Coordinates of C-alpha atoms in Angstrom, one line a residue:
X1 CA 8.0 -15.0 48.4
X2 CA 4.7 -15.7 46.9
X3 CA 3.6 -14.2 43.5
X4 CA 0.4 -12.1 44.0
X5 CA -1.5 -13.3 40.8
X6 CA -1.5 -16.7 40.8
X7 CA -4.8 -16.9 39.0
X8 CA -6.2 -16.0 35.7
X9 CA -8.7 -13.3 37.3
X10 CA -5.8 -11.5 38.6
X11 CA -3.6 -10.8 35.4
X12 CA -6.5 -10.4 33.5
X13 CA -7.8 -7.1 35.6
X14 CA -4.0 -6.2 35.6
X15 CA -4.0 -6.4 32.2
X16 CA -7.8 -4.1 31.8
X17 CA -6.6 -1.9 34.3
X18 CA -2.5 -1.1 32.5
X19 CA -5.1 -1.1 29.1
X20 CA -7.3 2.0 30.5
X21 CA -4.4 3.9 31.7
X22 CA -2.8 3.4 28.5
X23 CA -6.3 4.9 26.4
X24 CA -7.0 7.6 29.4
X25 CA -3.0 8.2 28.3
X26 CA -4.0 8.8 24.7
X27 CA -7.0 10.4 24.6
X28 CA -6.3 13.1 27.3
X29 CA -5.3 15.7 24.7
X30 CA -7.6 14.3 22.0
X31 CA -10.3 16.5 22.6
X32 CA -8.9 20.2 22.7
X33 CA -9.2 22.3 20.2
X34 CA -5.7 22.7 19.6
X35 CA -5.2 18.9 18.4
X36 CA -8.6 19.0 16.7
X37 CA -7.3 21.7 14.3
X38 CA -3.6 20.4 13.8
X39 CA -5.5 16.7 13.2
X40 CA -7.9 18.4 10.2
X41 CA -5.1 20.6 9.1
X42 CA -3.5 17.9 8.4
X43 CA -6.2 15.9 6.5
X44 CA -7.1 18.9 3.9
X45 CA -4.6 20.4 1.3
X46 CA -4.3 24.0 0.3
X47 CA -6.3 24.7 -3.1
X48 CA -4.0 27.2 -3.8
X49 CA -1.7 24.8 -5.9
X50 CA 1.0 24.5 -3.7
X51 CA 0.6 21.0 -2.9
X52 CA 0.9 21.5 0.8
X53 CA -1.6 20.0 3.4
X54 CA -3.2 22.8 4.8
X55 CA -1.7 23.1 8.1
X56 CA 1.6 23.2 6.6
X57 CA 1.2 25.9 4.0
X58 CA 3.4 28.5 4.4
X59 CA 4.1 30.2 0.9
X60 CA 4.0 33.8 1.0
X61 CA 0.8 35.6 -0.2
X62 CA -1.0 32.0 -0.3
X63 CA -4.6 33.1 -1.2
X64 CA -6.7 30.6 1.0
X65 CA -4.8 28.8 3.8
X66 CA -4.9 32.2 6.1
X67 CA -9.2 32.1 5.1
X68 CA -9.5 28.1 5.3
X69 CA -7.9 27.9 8.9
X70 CA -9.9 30.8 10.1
X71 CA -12.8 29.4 8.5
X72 CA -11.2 25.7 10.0
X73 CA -10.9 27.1 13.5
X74 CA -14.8 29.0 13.8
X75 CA -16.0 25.9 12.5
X76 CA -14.6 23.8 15.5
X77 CA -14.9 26.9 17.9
X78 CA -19.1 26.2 17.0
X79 CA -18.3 22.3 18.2
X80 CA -19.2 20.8 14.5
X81 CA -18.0 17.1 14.0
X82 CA -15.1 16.3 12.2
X83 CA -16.7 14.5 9.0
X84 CA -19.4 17.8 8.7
X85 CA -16.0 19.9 8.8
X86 CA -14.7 17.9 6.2
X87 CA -17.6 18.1 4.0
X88 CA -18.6 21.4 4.4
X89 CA -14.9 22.3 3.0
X90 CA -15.0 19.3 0.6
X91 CA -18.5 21.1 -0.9
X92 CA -17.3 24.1 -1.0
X93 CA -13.7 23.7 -2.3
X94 CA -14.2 20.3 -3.9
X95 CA -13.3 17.0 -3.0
X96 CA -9.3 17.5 -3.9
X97 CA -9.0 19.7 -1.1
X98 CA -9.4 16.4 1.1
X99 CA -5.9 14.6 1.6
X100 CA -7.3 11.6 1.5
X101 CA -10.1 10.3 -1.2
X102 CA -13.2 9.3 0.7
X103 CA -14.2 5.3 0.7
X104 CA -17.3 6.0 -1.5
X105 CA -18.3 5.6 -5.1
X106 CA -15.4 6.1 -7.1
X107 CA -13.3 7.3 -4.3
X108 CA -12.8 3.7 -3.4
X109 CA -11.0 2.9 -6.4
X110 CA -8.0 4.8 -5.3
X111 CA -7.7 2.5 -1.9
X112 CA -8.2 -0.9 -3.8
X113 CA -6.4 -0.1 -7.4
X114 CA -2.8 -0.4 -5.2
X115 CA -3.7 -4.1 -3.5
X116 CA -5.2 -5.5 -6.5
X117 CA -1.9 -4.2 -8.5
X118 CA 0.6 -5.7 -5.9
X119 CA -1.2 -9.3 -5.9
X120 CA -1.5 -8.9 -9.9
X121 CA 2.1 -8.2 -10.0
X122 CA 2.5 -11.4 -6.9
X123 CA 0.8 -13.5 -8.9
X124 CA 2.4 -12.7 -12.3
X125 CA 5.9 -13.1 -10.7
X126 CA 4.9 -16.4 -9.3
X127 CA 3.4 -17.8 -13.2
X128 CA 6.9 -16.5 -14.4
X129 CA 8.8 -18.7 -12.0
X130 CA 6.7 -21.9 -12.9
X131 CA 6.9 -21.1 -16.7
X132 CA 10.6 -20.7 -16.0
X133 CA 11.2 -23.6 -13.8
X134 CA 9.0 -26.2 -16.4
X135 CA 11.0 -24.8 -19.2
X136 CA 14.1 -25.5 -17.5
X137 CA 13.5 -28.9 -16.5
X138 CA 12.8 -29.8 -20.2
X139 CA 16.1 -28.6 -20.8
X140 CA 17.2 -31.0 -19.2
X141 CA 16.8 -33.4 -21.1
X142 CA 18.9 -31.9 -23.7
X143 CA 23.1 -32.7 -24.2
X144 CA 25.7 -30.3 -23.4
X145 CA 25.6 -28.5 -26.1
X146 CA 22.3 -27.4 -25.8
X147 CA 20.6 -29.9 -28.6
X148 CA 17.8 -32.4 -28.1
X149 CA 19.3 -36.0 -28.6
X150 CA 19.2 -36.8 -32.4
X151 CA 16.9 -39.7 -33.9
X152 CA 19.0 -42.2 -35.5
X153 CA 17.0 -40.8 -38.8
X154 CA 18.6 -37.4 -38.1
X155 CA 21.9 -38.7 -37.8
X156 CA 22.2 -40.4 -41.1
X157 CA 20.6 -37.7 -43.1
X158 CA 23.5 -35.5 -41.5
X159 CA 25.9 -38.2 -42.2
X160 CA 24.7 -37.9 -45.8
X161 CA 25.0 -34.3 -46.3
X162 CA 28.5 -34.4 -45.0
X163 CA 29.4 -37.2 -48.2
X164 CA 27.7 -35.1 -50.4
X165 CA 29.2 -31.7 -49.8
X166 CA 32.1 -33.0 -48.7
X167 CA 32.1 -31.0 -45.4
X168 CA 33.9 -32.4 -42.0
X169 CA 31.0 -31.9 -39.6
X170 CA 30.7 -28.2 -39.2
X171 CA 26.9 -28.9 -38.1

């Protein structure tokens, strides 16, 4: 039995061709309106204070989710792009009714503050466990007890306070 790709050429346009029917897969329902609507549903919240996405608000007598997906669902009948969508709600609702905050200006502070607090907090831990680990190898160095090794100058000034108050090494 012989294998049918015995070449390079072979598994790589087996590999383009399983790729494309894998996309064509994916994007078949990508472009109706149905999935256009639940996808920027889902990328809005209601302004109503519920603190619902907008395709998931379902509180009774919401004042502007039944107005903001008829207004959502004329706006994509017309064939506008997704980002004009967005904006068009975001400038006339205000930019919290966006799920997401944008990756401009300020915006972008909200996508970087959480990576530059994890490697803070990464590094931090990591200064910790050196400071810890230097500390406890000059420990070490100390006797059972805890205490440095005494200086033979420390020892007989301790043997002299123990003469003179007559004490039997309580130190």
């Amino acid at each position: 039995m012989r294998l049918a790709f015995r070449n390079w050429t072979g598994w790589i346009k087996a590999a383009q061709a399983l790729a494309l029917g894998v996309a064509i897969c994916f994007t078949l329902g990508a472009t109706d309106a149905g999935s256009r609507f639940n996808d920027l549903g889902h990328r809005m919240v209601c302004p109503c204070g519920c603190a619902q996405l907008l395709g998931e608000c379902n509180h009774v007598g919401c004042p502007d989710s039944d107005h903001m997906r008829s207004e959502l669902a004329g706006f994509i009948r017309d064939g506008k792009a997704d980002k004009t969508i967005l904006a068009s709600f975001s400038a006339e609702y205000g930019p919290t009714v966006l799920a997401a905050p944008t990756t401009k200006g300020f915006d972008l502070v909200a996508w970087i503050a959480p990576i530059a607090v994890f490697l803070a907090a990464v590094f931090g831990t990591i200064l910790v466990a050196r400071h810890w680990a230097a500390t406890k190898s000059q420990l070490a160095g100390q006797d059972a007890a805890g205490a440095a090794p005494e200086s033979p100058e420390m020892l007989a000034l301790r043997e002299k306070i123990r003469r003179e108050t007559g004490a039997d090494g309580g130190f």
